[in-house]
């Protein structure tokens, strides 16, 4: 690599060690390259990168690695210098994901209202006279077919519809986010979902919406 660069610059590769004798030389050259290519320091356009990431977190289910790659491509395309350390961008992505997921949960909670939230929370508890939660009972499909089972299933569907969850206006939450939450809810046990009731648990549960 050193020989290739030296050939491009028309210099002797043997002089490379001298480049390190004056520490500020590398910085000066970096500044010259920045000015020549009209690049911007990350610190001056951090908010732009943050806004870009926030939009992707809100509208997709991309995880931290995908968001990191997207951010790098965005900065290269927009002429923004990458931060000096990888941890700077990693920390920024973590902050943005936490904030956007909290906004998502807060939006859905406000749209659902206190009464519906209470009814849904009750589904996660096991009644004294049963062995499973109400959620498990409602989402368990029948194992055999008969006229009596069909009637029971129609009652179950009516009971689910009566909860009122389908009437909640979920805009502006993207459909892909709702689908991810629905899949997680269908695949998770009631105790796991009950543990997510606290804000701290919700903020930390990034696996709901992207790894």
PDB file of C-alpha atoms in Angstrom:
ATOM      1  CA  UNK A   1       0.000   0.000   0.000  1.00  0.00           C
ATOM      2  CA  UNK A   2       2.822   2.368   0.906  1.00  0.00           C
ATOM      3  CA  UNK A   3       4.540   1.787  -2.433  1.00  0.00           C
ATOM      4  CA  UNK A   4       1.270   2.311  -4.308  1.00  0.00           C
ATOM      5  CA  UNK A   5       0.602   5.649  -2.589  1.00  0.00           C
ATOM      6  CA  UNK A   6       4.201   6.761  -3.051  1.00  0.00           C
ATOM      7  CA  UNK A   7       3.955   5.992  -6.754  1.00  0.00           C
ATOM      8  CA  UNK A   8       0.767   8.058  -7.046  1.00  0.00           C
ATOM      9  CA  UNK A   9       2.435  11.000  -5.291  1.00  0.00           C
ATOM     10  CA  UNK A  10       5.738  10.608  -7.110  1.00  0.00           C
ATOM     11  CA  UNK A  11       7.824  10.347  -3.939  1.00  0.00           C
ATOM     12  CA  UNK A  12      10.317   7.860  -2.518  1.00  0.00           C
ATOM     13  CA  UNK A  13       8.511   5.384  -0.186  1.00  0.00           C
ATOM     14  CA  UNK A  14      11.646   5.329   1.932  1.00  0.00           C
ATOM     15  CA  UNK A  15      10.847   8.815   3.248  1.00  0.00           C
ATOM     16  CA  UNK A  16       7.614   7.631   4.882  1.00  0.00           C
ATOM     17  CA  UNK A  17       9.092   7.396   8.428  1.00  0.00           C
ATOM     18  CA  UNK A  18       9.951  11.089   8.245  1.00  0.00           C
ATOM     19  CA  UNK A  19       6.243  11.829   7.970  1.00  0.00           C
ATOM     20  CA  UNK A  20       5.870  10.958  11.647  1.00  0.00           C
ATOM     21  CA  UNK A  21       8.673  13.179  12.944  1.00  0.00           C
ATOM     22  CA  UNK A  22       6.330  16.182  13.115  1.00  0.00           C
ATOM     23  CA  UNK A  23       2.973  15.101  14.610  1.00  0.00           C
ATOM     24  CA  UNK A  24       1.061  18.129  13.352  1.00  0.00           C
ATOM     25  CA  UNK A  25       1.884  17.371   9.702  1.00  0.00           C
ATOM     26  CA  UNK A  26      -0.803  14.659   9.466  1.00  0.00           C
ATOM     27  CA  UNK A  27      -3.395  17.043  10.929  1.00  0.00           C
ATOM     28  CA  UNK A  28      -2.434  19.809   8.545  1.00  0.00           C
ATOM     29  CA  UNK A  29      -2.739  17.487   5.570  1.00  0.00           C
ATOM     30  CA  UNK A  30      -6.104  16.267   6.823  1.00  0.00           C
ATOM     31  CA  UNK A  31      -7.279  19.881   7.052  1.00  0.00           C
ATOM     32  CA  UNK A  32      -6.026  20.593   3.547  1.00  0.00           C
ATOM     33  CA  UNK A  33      -7.886  17.557   2.186  1.00  0.00           C
ATOM     34  CA  UNK A  34     -11.033  18.641   4.060  1.00  0.00           C
ATOM     35  CA  UNK A  35     -10.885  22.138   2.608  1.00  0.00           C
ATOM     36  CA  UNK A  36     -10.012  20.927  -0.893  1.00  0.00           C
ATOM     37  CA  UNK A  37     -12.957  18.514  -1.020  1.00  0.00           C
ATOM     38  CA  UNK A  38     -15.221  20.931   0.879  1.00  0.00           C
ATOM     39  CA  UNK A  39     -15.991  18.411   3.625  1.00  0.00           C
ATOM     40  CA  UNK A  40     -17.736  19.270   6.899  1.00  0.00           C
ATOM     41  CA  UNK A  41     -16.666  18.334  10.403  1.00  0.00           C
ATOM     42  CA  UNK A  42     -18.978  15.833  12.075  1.00  0.00           C
ATOM     43  CA  UNK A  43     -19.456  18.091  15.090  1.00  0.00           C
ATOM     44  CA  UNK A  44     -20.871  20.866  12.912  1.00  0.00           C
ATOM     45  CA  UNK A  45     -23.470  18.603  11.245  1.00  0.00           C
ATOM     46  CA  UNK A  46     -24.176  16.128  14.013  1.00  0.00           C
ATOM     47  CA  UNK A  47     -27.814  17.233  14.252  1.00  0.00           C
ATOM     48  CA  UNK A  48     -28.270  16.473  10.551  1.00  0.00           C
ATOM     49  CA  UNK A  49     -26.961  12.942  11.092  1.00  0.00           C
ATOM     50  CA  UNK A  50     -29.144  12.574  14.181  1.00  0.00           C
ATOM     51  CA  UNK A  51     -32.243  13.645  12.230  1.00  0.00           C
ATOM     52  CA  UNK A  52     -31.406  11.199   9.437  1.00  0.00           C
ATOM     53  CA  UNK A  53     -31.052   8.336  11.908  1.00  0.00           C
ATOM     54  CA  UNK A  54     -34.245   9.302  13.737  1.00  0.00           C
ATOM     55  CA  UNK A  55     -36.200   9.147  10.493  1.00  0.00           C
ATOM     56  CA  UNK A  56     -34.861   5.677   9.709  1.00  0.00           C
ATOM     57  CA  UNK A  57     -35.465   4.347  13.227  1.00  0.00           C
ATOM     58  CA  UNK A  58     -39.047   5.616  13.108  1.00  0.00           C
ATOM     59  CA  UNK A  59     -39.878   4.247   9.661  1.00  0.00           C
ATOM     60  CA  UNK A  60     -37.932   0.951   9.571  1.00  0.00           C
ATOM     61  CA  UNK A  61     -37.008  -1.997  11.782  1.00  0.00           C
ATOM     62  CA  UNK A  62     -33.289  -1.741  11.042  1.00  0.00           C
ATOM     63  CA  UNK A  63     -30.981  -2.731  13.873  1.00  0.00           C
ATOM     64  CA  UNK A  64     -27.848  -0.945  15.157  1.00  0.00           C
ATOM     65  CA  UNK A  65     -25.481  -2.476  12.571  1.00  0.00           C
ATOM     66  CA  UNK A  66     -27.699  -1.595   9.617  1.00  0.00           C
ATOM     67  CA  UNK A  67     -28.192   1.924  10.975  1.00  0.00           C
ATOM     68  CA  UNK A  68     -24.433   2.325  11.398  1.00  0.00           C
ATOM     69  CA  UNK A  69     -23.841   1.326   7.782  1.00  0.00           C
ATOM     70  CA  UNK A  70     -26.620   3.637   6.591  1.00  0.00           C
ATOM     71  CA  UNK A  71     -25.194   6.544   8.582  1.00  0.00           C
ATOM     72  CA  UNK A  72     -21.714   6.042   7.132  1.00  0.00           C
ATOM     73  CA  UNK A  73     -23.060   5.975   3.577  1.00  0.00           C
ATOM     74  CA  UNK A  74     -25.157   9.072   4.279  1.00  0.00           C
ATOM     75  CA  UNK A  75     -22.172  11.012   5.644  1.00  0.00           C
ATOM     76  CA  UNK A  76     -19.964  10.024   2.724  1.00  0.00           C
ATOM     77  CA  UNK A  77     -22.670  11.082   0.283  1.00  0.00           C
ATOM     78  CA  UNK A  78     -23.294  14.397   2.050  1.00  0.00           C
ATOM     79  CA  UNK A  79     -19.624  15.282   2.535  1.00  0.00           C
ATOM     80  CA  UNK A  80     -19.574  14.869   6.300  1.00  0.00           C
ATOM     81  CA  UNK A  81     -16.324  13.648   7.837  1.00  0.00           C
ATOM     82  CA  UNK A  82     -16.690  10.515   9.948  1.00  0.00           C
ATOM     83  CA  UNK A  83     -16.099  11.062  13.678  1.00  0.00           C
ATOM     84  CA  UNK A  84     -12.641  10.244  14.971  1.00  0.00           C
ATOM     85  CA  UNK A  85     -13.779   7.228  17.000  1.00  0.00           C
ATOM     86  CA  UNK A  86     -16.302   4.518  16.125  1.00  0.00           C
ATOM     87  CA  UNK A  87     -17.822   4.815  19.595  1.00  0.00           C
ATOM     88  CA  UNK A  88     -19.062   8.344  18.813  1.00  0.00           C
ATOM     89  CA  UNK A  89     -21.368   7.133  16.064  1.00  0.00           C
ATOM     90  CA  UNK A  90     -22.299   3.969  17.962  1.00  0.00           C
ATOM     91  CA  UNK A  91     -23.338   6.018  20.984  1.00  0.00           C
ATOM     92  CA  UNK A  92     -25.333   8.414  18.799  1.00  0.00           C
ATOM     93  CA  UNK A  93     -27.243   5.524  17.213  1.00  0.00           C
ATOM     94  CA  UNK A  94     -28.026   4.096  20.642  1.00  0.00           C
ATOM     95  CA  UNK A  95     -29.351   7.442  21.863  1.00  0.00           C
ATOM     96  CA  UNK A  96     -31.509   7.969  18.780  1.00  0.00           C
ATOM     97  CA  UNK A  97     -32.978   4.440  18.914  1.00  0.00           C
ATOM     98  CA  UNK A  98     -33.839   4.828  22.590  1.00  0.00           C
ATOM     99  CA  UNK A  99     -35.524   8.177  22.010  1.00  0.00           C
ATOM    100  CA  UNK A 100     -37.498   7.077  18.939  1.00  0.00           C
ATOM    101  CA  UNK A 101     -38.678   3.833  20.531  1.00  0.00           C
ATOM    102  CA  UNK A 102     -39.791   5.760  23.601  1.00  0.00           C
ATOM    103  CA  UNK A 103     -41.724   8.112  21.300  1.00  0.00           C
ATOM    104  CA  UNK A 104     -43.344   5.131  19.598  1.00  0.00           C
ATOM    105  CA  UNK A 105     -44.469   3.527  22.866  1.00  0.00           C
ATOM    106  CA  UNK A 106     -45.655   6.862  24.208  1.00  0.00           C
ATOM    107  CA  UNK A 107     -47.674   7.551  21.046  1.00  0.00           C
ATOM    108  CA  UNK A 108     -49.396   4.159  21.130  1.00  0.00           C
ATOM    109  CA  UNK A 109     -50.064   4.402  24.859  1.00  0.00           C
ATOM    110  CA  UNK A 110     -51.661   7.831  24.478  1.00  0.00           C
ATOM    111  CA  UNK A 111     -53.794   6.671  21.537  1.00  0.00           C
ATOM    112  CA  UNK A 112     -54.970   3.582  23.435  1.00  0.00           C
ATOM    113  CA  UNK A 113     -56.059   5.541  26.496  1.00  0.00           C
ATOM    114  CA  UNK A 114     -56.026   4.431  30.154  1.00  0.00           C
ATOM    115  CA  UNK A 115     -59.086   2.150  29.984  1.00  0.00           C
ATOM    116  CA  UNK A 116     -57.856   0.075  27.063  1.00  0.00           C
ATOM    117  CA  UNK A 117     -54.355  -0.080  28.521  1.00  0.00           C
ATOM    118  CA  UNK A 118     -55.833  -1.457  31.740  1.00  0.00           C
ATOM    119  CA  UNK A 119     -57.888  -4.072  29.862  1.00  0.00           C
ATOM    120  CA  UNK A 120     -54.860  -5.200  27.873  1.00  0.00           C
ATOM    121  CA  UNK A 121     -52.712  -5.366  31.016  1.00  0.00           C
ATOM    122  CA  UNK A 122     -55.347  -7.580  32.651  1.00  0.00           C
ATOM    123  CA  UNK A 123     -54.936 -10.066  29.798  1.00  0.00           C
ATOM    124  CA  UNK A 124     -51.385 -10.699  30.957  1.00  0.00           C
ATOM    125  CA  UNK A 125     -52.454 -11.909  34.394  1.00  0.00           C
ATOM    126  CA  UNK A 126     -53.505 -15.440  35.281  1.00  0.00           C
ATOM    127  CA  UNK A 127     -56.999 -15.599  36.883  1.00  0.00           C
ATOM    128  CA  UNK A 128     -57.235 -17.460  40.170  1.00  0.00           C
ATOM    129  CA  UNK A 129     -59.401 -20.228  38.665  1.00  0.00           C
ATOM    130  CA  UNK A 130     -57.215 -20.799  35.565  1.00  0.00           C
ATOM    131  CA  UNK A 131     -53.760 -22.131  34.749  1.00  0.00           C
ATOM    132  CA  UNK A 132     -52.956 -19.728  31.896  1.00  0.00           C
ATOM    133  CA  UNK A 133     -53.341 -16.009  31.293  1.00  0.00           C
ATOM    134  CA  UNK A 134     -56.331 -14.543  29.471  1.00  0.00           C
ATOM    135  CA  UNK A 135     -53.999 -13.610  26.625  1.00  0.00           C
ATOM    136  CA  UNK A 136     -52.965 -17.236  26.194  1.00  0.00           C
ATOM    137  CA  UNK A 137     -56.592 -18.346  26.226  1.00  0.00           C
ATOM    138  CA  UNK A 138     -57.631 -15.808  23.603  1.00  0.00           C
ATOM    139  CA  UNK A 139     -54.784 -16.509  21.210  1.00  0.00           C
ATOM    140  CA  UNK A 140     -54.871 -20.323  21.453  1.00  0.00           C
ATOM    141  CA  UNK A 141     -56.447 -21.897  18.381  1.00  0.00           C
ATOM    142  CA  UNK A 142     -58.741 -24.942  18.729  1.00  0.00           C
ATOM    143  CA  UNK A 143     -57.291 -28.410  18.203  1.00  0.00           C
ATOM    144  CA  UNK A 144     -60.413 -30.017  16.747  1.00  0.00           C
ATOM    145  CA  UNK A 145     -63.371 -29.024  14.594  1.00  0.00           C
ATOM    146  CA  UNK A 146     -67.044 -29.344  15.501  1.00  0.00           C
ATOM    147  CA  UNK A 147     -70.184 -27.262  15.608  1.00  0.00           C
ATOM    148  CA  UNK A 148     -69.721 -26.580  19.323  1.00  0.00           C
ATOM    149  CA  UNK A 149     -66.101 -25.561  18.768  1.00  0.00           C
ATOM    150  CA  UNK A 150     -67.143 -23.240  15.950  1.00  0.00           C
ATOM    151  CA  UNK A 151     -69.637 -21.488  18.231  1.00  0.00           C
ATOM    152  CA  UNK A 152     -66.986 -21.160  20.942  1.00  0.00           C
ATOM    153  CA  UNK A 153     -64.565 -19.704  18.395  1.00  0.00           C
ATOM    154  CA  UNK A 154     -67.096 -17.108  17.271  1.00  0.00           C
ATOM    155  CA  UNK A 155     -67.529 -16.069  20.905  1.00  0.00           C
ATOM    156  CA  UNK A 156     -63.744 -15.857  21.243  1.00  0.00           C
ATOM    157  CA  UNK A 157     -63.491 -13.618  18.170  1.00  0.00           C
ATOM    158  CA  UNK A 158     -66.271 -11.410  19.536  1.00  0.00           C
ATOM    159  CA  UNK A 159     -64.476 -11.195  22.874  1.00  0.00           C
ATOM    160  CA  UNK A 160     -61.236 -10.144  21.181  1.00  0.00           C
ATOM    161  CA  UNK A 161     -63.057  -7.541  19.093  1.00  0.00           C
ATOM    162  CA  UNK A 162     -64.777  -6.261  22.200  1.00  0.00           C
ATOM    163  CA  UNK A 163     -61.462  -5.239  23.711  1.00  0.00           C
ATOM    164  CA  UNK A 164     -61.430  -2.264  21.350  1.00  0.00           C
ATOM    165  CA  UNK A 165     -57.771  -2.504  20.321  1.00  0.00           C
ATOM    166  CA  UNK A 166     -58.718  -2.542  16.646  1.00  0.00           C
ATOM    167  CA  UNK A 167     -60.404   0.848  16.948  1.00  0.00           C
ATOM    168  CA  UNK A 168     -57.253   2.656  18.096  1.00  0.00           C
ATOM    169  CA  UNK A 169     -55.987   5.252  15.609  1.00  0.00           C
ATOM    170  CA  UNK A 170     -52.334   4.318  15.273  1.00  0.00           C
ATOM    171  CA  UNK A 171     -51.232   7.055  12.872  1.00  0.00           C
ATOM    172  CA  UNK A 172     -48.498   8.176  12.411  1.00  0.00           C
ATOM    173  CA  UNK A 173     -46.883   4.921  13.558  1.00  0.00           C
ATOM    174  CA  UNK A 174     -45.601   3.066  10.444  1.00  0.00           C
ATOM    175  CA  UNK A 175     -47.264  -0.236   9.586  1.00  0.00           C
ATOM    176  CA  UNK A 176     -43.908  -2.020   9.677  1.00  0.00           C
ATOM    177  CA  UNK A 177     -43.518  -1.057  13.329  1.00  0.00           C
ATOM    178  CA  UNK A 178     -47.006  -2.288  14.208  1.00  0.00           C
ATOM    179  CA  UNK A 179     -46.318  -5.572  12.424  1.00  0.00           C
ATOM    180  CA  UNK A 180     -43.068  -6.041  14.349  1.00  0.00           C
ATOM    181  CA  UNK A 181     -44.811  -5.385  17.653  1.00  0.00           C
ATOM    182  CA  UNK A 182     -47.649  -7.749  16.721  1.00  0.00           C
ATOM    183  CA  UNK A 183     -45.229 -10.541  15.834  1.00  0.00           C
ATOM    184  CA  UNK A 184     -43.396 -10.045  19.095  1.00  0.00           C
ATOM    185  CA  UNK A 185     -46.657 -10.084  21.040  1.00  0.00           C
ATOM    186  CA  UNK A 186     -47.863 -13.275  19.379  1.00  0.00           C
ATOM    187  CA  UNK A 187     -44.588 -15.084  19.999  1.00  0.00           C
ATOM    188  CA  UNK A 188     -43.964 -13.945  23.591  1.00  0.00           C
ATOM    189  CA  UNK A 189     -45.287 -15.350  26.828  1.00  0.00           C
ATOM    190  CA  UNK A 190     -47.477 -13.223  29.084  1.00  0.00           C
ATOM    191  CA  UNK A 191     -44.801 -12.803  31.818  1.00  0.00           C
ATOM    192  CA  UNK A 192     -42.350 -11.475  29.219  1.00  0.00           C
ATOM    193  CA  UNK A 193     -44.865  -8.948  27.949  1.00  0.00           C
ATOM    194  CA  UNK A 194     -45.815  -7.990  31.504  1.00  0.00           C
ATOM    195  CA  UNK A 195     -42.169  -7.141  32.214  1.00  0.00           C
ATOM    196  CA  UNK A 196     -42.321  -4.549  29.410  1.00  0.00           C
ATOM    197  CA  UNK A 197     -44.943  -2.431  31.157  1.00  0.00           C
ATOM    198  CA  UNK A 198     -42.284  -0.184  32.727  1.00  0.00           C
ATOM    199  CA  UNK A 199     -40.727   2.608  30.646  1.00  0.00           C
ATOM    200  CA  UNK A 200     -37.227   1.385  31.466  1.00  0.00           C
ATOM    201  CA  UNK A 201     -37.940  -2.095  30.145  1.00  0.00           C
ATOM    202  CA  UNK A 202     -39.543  -0.717  26.986  1.00  0.00           C
ATOM    203  CA  UNK A 203     -36.614   1.563  26.279  1.00  0.00           C
ATOM    204  CA  UNK A 204     -34.194  -1.318  26.670  1.00  0.00           C
ATOM    205  CA  UNK A 205     -36.165  -3.748  24.526  1.00  0.00           C
ATOM    206  CA  UNK A 206     -34.679  -2.801  21.172  1.00  0.00           C
ATOM    207  CA  UNK A 207     -35.094  -6.384  19.958  1.00  0.00           C
ATOM    208  CA  UNK A 208     -38.813  -5.699  19.503  1.00  0.00           C
ATOM    209  CA  UNK A 209     -38.161  -3.405  16.586  1.00  0.00           C
ATOM    210  CA  UNK A 210     -34.792  -4.437  15.164  1.00  0.00           C
ATOM    211  CA  UNK A 211     -31.552  -5.952  16.332  1.00  0.00           C
TER     212      UNK A 211
END
